[in-house]
Coordinates of C-alpha atoms in Angstrom, one line a residue:
P604 CA 13.2 17.5 13.5
A605 CA 14.3 14.3 15.5
M606 CA 13.3 11.0 13.9
K607 CA 12.7 7.6 15.4
V608 CA 12.2 4.1 14.1
R609 CA 9.1 2.1 15.1
T610 CA 9.2 -1.6 14.2
M611 CA 6.1 -3.7 13.6
G612 CA 5.9 -7.4 13.2
P613 CA 2.3 -8.7 13.3
L614 CA 0.4 -8.8 10.0
R615 CA -2.5 -7.0 11.4
E616 CA -0.3 -4.0 12.2
F617 CA 1.1 -4.0 8.7
D618 CA -2.4 -4.2 7.2
A619 CA -3.6 -1.3 9.3
L620 CA -0.9 1.0 7.8
A621 CA -2.5 0.9 4.3
P622 CA -4.1 4.5 4.6
A623 CA -0.9 6.0 6.0
W624 CA 1.1 4.3 3.4
R625 CA -1.0 5.7 0.5
E626 CA -0.8 9.1 2.0
L627 CA 3.0 8.9 2.3
L628 CA 3.2 7.8 -1.4
E629 CA 1.2 10.8 -2.4
Q630 CA 3.6 13.0 -0.6
T631 CA 6.6 11.4 -2.3
G632 CA 5.1 11.4 -5.8
Q633 CA 6.2 7.8 -6.2
T634 CA 3.8 6.1 -8.7
S635 CA 5.4 2.7 -9.0
P636 CA 3.1 -0.1 -8.0
L637 CA 6.2 -1.9 -6.5
A638 CA 6.2 0.8 -3.8
S639 CA 2.6 0.3 -2.8
H640 CA 1.2 -1.2 0.3
E641 CA -0.8 -3.7 -1.8
W642 CA 2.4 -5.0 -3.4
F643 CA 4.3 -5.4 -0.1
A644 CA 1.2 -7.0 1.6
S645 CA 1.3 -9.7 -1.1
C646 CA 5.0 -10.2 -0.5
W647 CA 4.4 -10.3 3.2
R648 CA 1.9 -13.1 2.9
T649 CA 4.0 -15.2 0.6
A650 CA 7.5 -14.8 2.1
G651 CA 7.4 -18.2 3.6
P652 CA 7.6 -19.4 7.3
E653 CA 11.4 -19.3 7.4
R654 CA 11.5 -15.5 7.0
R655 CA 10.7 -13.2 9.9
R656 CA 8.9 -10.1 8.6
E657 CA 9.1 -6.6 10.1
L658 CA 8.3 -3.1 9.0
W659 CA 10.6 -0.2 10.1
M660 CA 8.5 2.9 10.1
V661 CA 10.5 6.1 10.3
E662 CA 8.6 9.0 11.9
D663 CA 9.2 12.6 12.8
C664 CA 7.0 14.9 14.9
A665 CA 4.5 15.2 12.0
G666 CA 4.1 11.5 11.3
P667 CA 5.6 8.7 9.0
V668 CA 8.4 9.8 6.6
A669 CA 9.5 6.3 5.4
M670 CA 8.3 2.7 5.3
I671 CA 11.0 0.1 5.2
P672 CA 9.7 -3.5 4.9
L673 CA 12.4 -6.1 5.8
V674 CA 12.8 -9.8 6.3
S675 CA 15.4 -11.7 8.3
R676 CA 16.5 -15.2 7.5
R677 CA 19.4 -17.6 8.2
A678 CA 21.7 -18.4 5.3
R679 CA 25.2 -19.7 4.7
M680 CA 28.0 -17.8 3.0
W681 CA 31.4 -19.3 2.4
G682 CA 30.3 -22.2 4.6
L683 CA 29.5 -20.0 7.6
P684 CA 26.0 -19.4 9.1
V685 CA 24.8 -15.8 8.6
R686 CA 21.8 -13.9 9.9
R687 CA 20.8 -11.9 6.9
L688 CA 18.5 -8.9 6.9
E689 CA 17.1 -7.8 3.6
F690 CA 14.3 -6.1 1.8
L691 CA 10.9 -7.8 1.7
G692 CA 10.0 -8.4 -1.9
A693 CA 9.5 -10.9 -4.7
S694 CA 12.7 -12.4 -6.1
D695 CA 11.5 -11.9 -9.7
A696 CA 10.6 -8.2 -9.2
P697 CA 12.8 -5.9 -11.3
F698 CA 13.6 -3.6 -8.4
V699 CA 12.6 -2.7 -4.8
D700 CA 11.4 0.8 -4.0
V701 CA 10.2 2.1 -0.6
P702 CA 8.2 5.2 0.3
L703 CA 10.5 7.9 1.5
A704 CA 9.6 11.5 2.0
G705 CA 11.5 14.5 3.4
D706 CA 15.2 14.4 4.3
A707 CA 16.7 11.2 2.9
D708 CA 20.0 11.9 4.8
A709 CA 18.1 12.0 8.1
V710 CA 16.1 8.9 7.3
T711 CA 19.3 7.0 6.4
N712 CA 21.1 8.2 9.6
V713 CA 18.3 7.0 11.9
L714 CA 18.2 3.6 10.1
L715 CA 21.9 3.1 10.5
E716 CA 21.7 4.1 14.2
T717 CA 18.9 1.6 14.7
L718 CA 21.0 -1.1 13.0
N719 CA 24.0 -0.3 15.2
K720 CA 21.9 -0.9 18.3
R721 CA 20.6 -4.3 17.2
R722 CA 22.5 -7.5 17.7
D723 CA 20.2 -9.9 15.8
W724 CA 21.8 -9.6 12.3
D725 CA 25.2 -10.2 10.7
M726 CA 24.6 -8.9 7.1
L727 CA 22.3 -6.2 5.7
A728 CA 21.6 -6.8 2.0
L729 CA 19.6 -4.0 0.3
G730 CA 19.5 -5.3 -3.3
R731 CA 17.7 -4.1 -6.4
L732 CA 17.4 -0.4 -5.3
P733 CA 16.9 1.6 -8.4
A734 CA 19.7 4.0 -9.4
Q735 CA 17.5 7.0 -8.8
S736 CA 16.5 6.0 -5.3
P737 CA 17.3 8.7 -2.7
L738 CA 17.9 5.9 -0.2
L739 CA 20.6 4.3 -2.4
K740 CA 22.4 7.7 -2.8
T741 CA 22.4 8.5 0.9
L742 CA 23.3 5.0 2.0
T743 CA 26.4 4.8 -0.1
V744 CA 27.7 7.9 1.6
A745 CA 26.6 7.4 5.2
V746 CA 27.4 3.7 5.6
A747 CA 31.1 4.1 4.8
D748 CA 31.8 5.5 8.2
R749 CA 29.8 3.0 10.2
F750 CA 30.0 -0.5 8.7
P751 CA 32.1 -2.5 6.3
W752 CA 30.2 -2.6 3.0
Q753 CA 30.5 -3.2 -0.7
L754 CA 28.5 -2.8 -3.8
T755 CA 28.3 -6.3 -5.0
D756 CA 26.8 -5.9 -8.5
R757 CA 24.8 -3.8 -10.8
I758 CA 21.8 -5.0 -12.8
E759 CA 21.0 -3.5 -16.1
S760 CA 17.8 -4.1 -18.1
P761 CA 18.7 -3.8 -21.8
Y762 CA 16.1 -3.5 -24.5
L763 CA 16.0 -4.1 -28.2
T764 CA 14.4 -1.6 -30.6
L765 CA 12.7 -3.3 -33.6
S766 CA 11.6 -1.8 -36.9
G767 CA 9.2 -3.3 -39.4
S768 CA 6.6 -6.0 -38.7
W769 CA 6.9 -9.0 -36.5
D770 CA 7.0 -11.3 -39.5
Q771 CA 9.9 -9.4 -40.9
F772 CA 11.8 -9.6 -37.7
L773 CA 11.0 -13.3 -37.3
A774 CA 12.2 -14.0 -40.9
G775 CA 15.7 -12.7 -40.0
L776 CA 16.1 -15.0 -37.0
P777 CA 18.0 -18.4 -37.2
S778 CA 15.8 -21.3 -38.2
A779 CA 16.1 -23.0 -34.7
V780 CA 14.7 -19.8 -33.1
R781 CA 11.8 -19.7 -35.6
E782 CA 11.0 -23.3 -34.9
A783 CA 11.0 -22.7 -31.2
V784 CA 8.7 -19.7 -31.7
G785 CA 6.4 -21.8 -33.8
E786 CA 6.2 -24.5 -31.1
V787 CA 5.3 -21.9 -28.5
E788 CA 2.6 -20.3 -30.8
G789 CA 1.2 -23.8 -31.5
A790 CA 1.0 -24.6 -27.7
H791 CA -0.8 -21.3 -27.1
A792 CA -3.2 -21.9 -30.0
R793 CA -4.2 -25.3 -28.6
R794 CA -5.1 -23.6 -25.3
G795 CA -7.2 -21.0 -26.9
S796 CA -6.8 -17.3 -27.9
L797 CA -4.2 -15.3 -26.2
V798 CA -4.6 -11.5 -25.8
T799 CA -1.7 -9.2 -24.8
E800 CA -2.4 -5.8 -23.3
A801 CA 0.4 -3.2 -22.5
Y802 CA 0.0 -0.6 -19.8
H803 CA 2.5 2.2 -19.5
A804 CA 0.9 3.8 -16.4
I805 CA -0.7 1.7 -13.7
D806 CA -2.9 3.0 -10.8
P807 CA -1.9 1.1 -7.6
D808 CA -5.5 1.3 -6.6
G809 CA -6.9 0.0 -9.9
A810 CA -8.1 -3.3 -11.1
V811 CA -5.0 -4.0 -13.3
F812 CA -2.6 -3.9 -10.4
A813 CA -5.0 -5.9 -8.2
D814 CA -4.9 -8.6 -10.9
A815 CA -1.1 -8.5 -11.0
V816 CA -1.0 -8.9 -7.2
E817 CA -3.3 -12.0 -7.4
V818 CA -1.1 -13.6 -10.0
A819 CA 2.0 -12.9 -7.9
K820 CA 0.3 -14.6 -4.9
V821 CA -0.5 -17.7 -6.9
S822 CA 2.9 -17.8 -8.6
S823 CA 4.7 -17.5 -5.2
R824 CA 2.5 -20.2 -3.6
D825 CA 2.9 -22.6 -6.5
G826 CA 6.7 -22.1 -6.5
R827 CA 7.0 -23.0 -2.8
N828 CA 4.8 -26.1 -3.3
A829 CA 6.7 -27.3 -6.3

């Protein structure tokens, strides 16, 4: 079926999409909180006045099939002014994921057609898409025939597997590192008890994710006021 892109700019329109957004996520099976409406609503509110927000909603005859939140801003590259269009999101988020259901090739084609008609951008930067993202896979094929493009970098998230107790691991570290750890532990002890909880599955509608969104709001606001 034919698809079209509807763009939305006012915050009230974005907020009103929450039910449709959740329904779309259920269709896609995406469970990451970083693809939820709540996450992007927090990013929308804290993006700053210099960034123009807009949501590109891709629809077919049955309804929405993709939600693409974007921001545009003016930047300088190699000394030249550039109108840059990019994903809406927090700079410290590990990746950006967007709800996308159905035919990823068709969604990508209508996005590129919309971009080709607009004259208010110079550069599209879609960073931090996860390797398994359907949008990344289709973009790298479809964009080659339409725009000059390049894959600028890849980000890997390495991890370290530990065995034994924390004290055993700490004992094997250089003395300077052990001293730094001791200073941090002392600072925490002076502030009171510190409890760490690990969650391997998070409900986007649950209290844990709501707390994380509130922390992100405060962190982003404090960073702009620093």
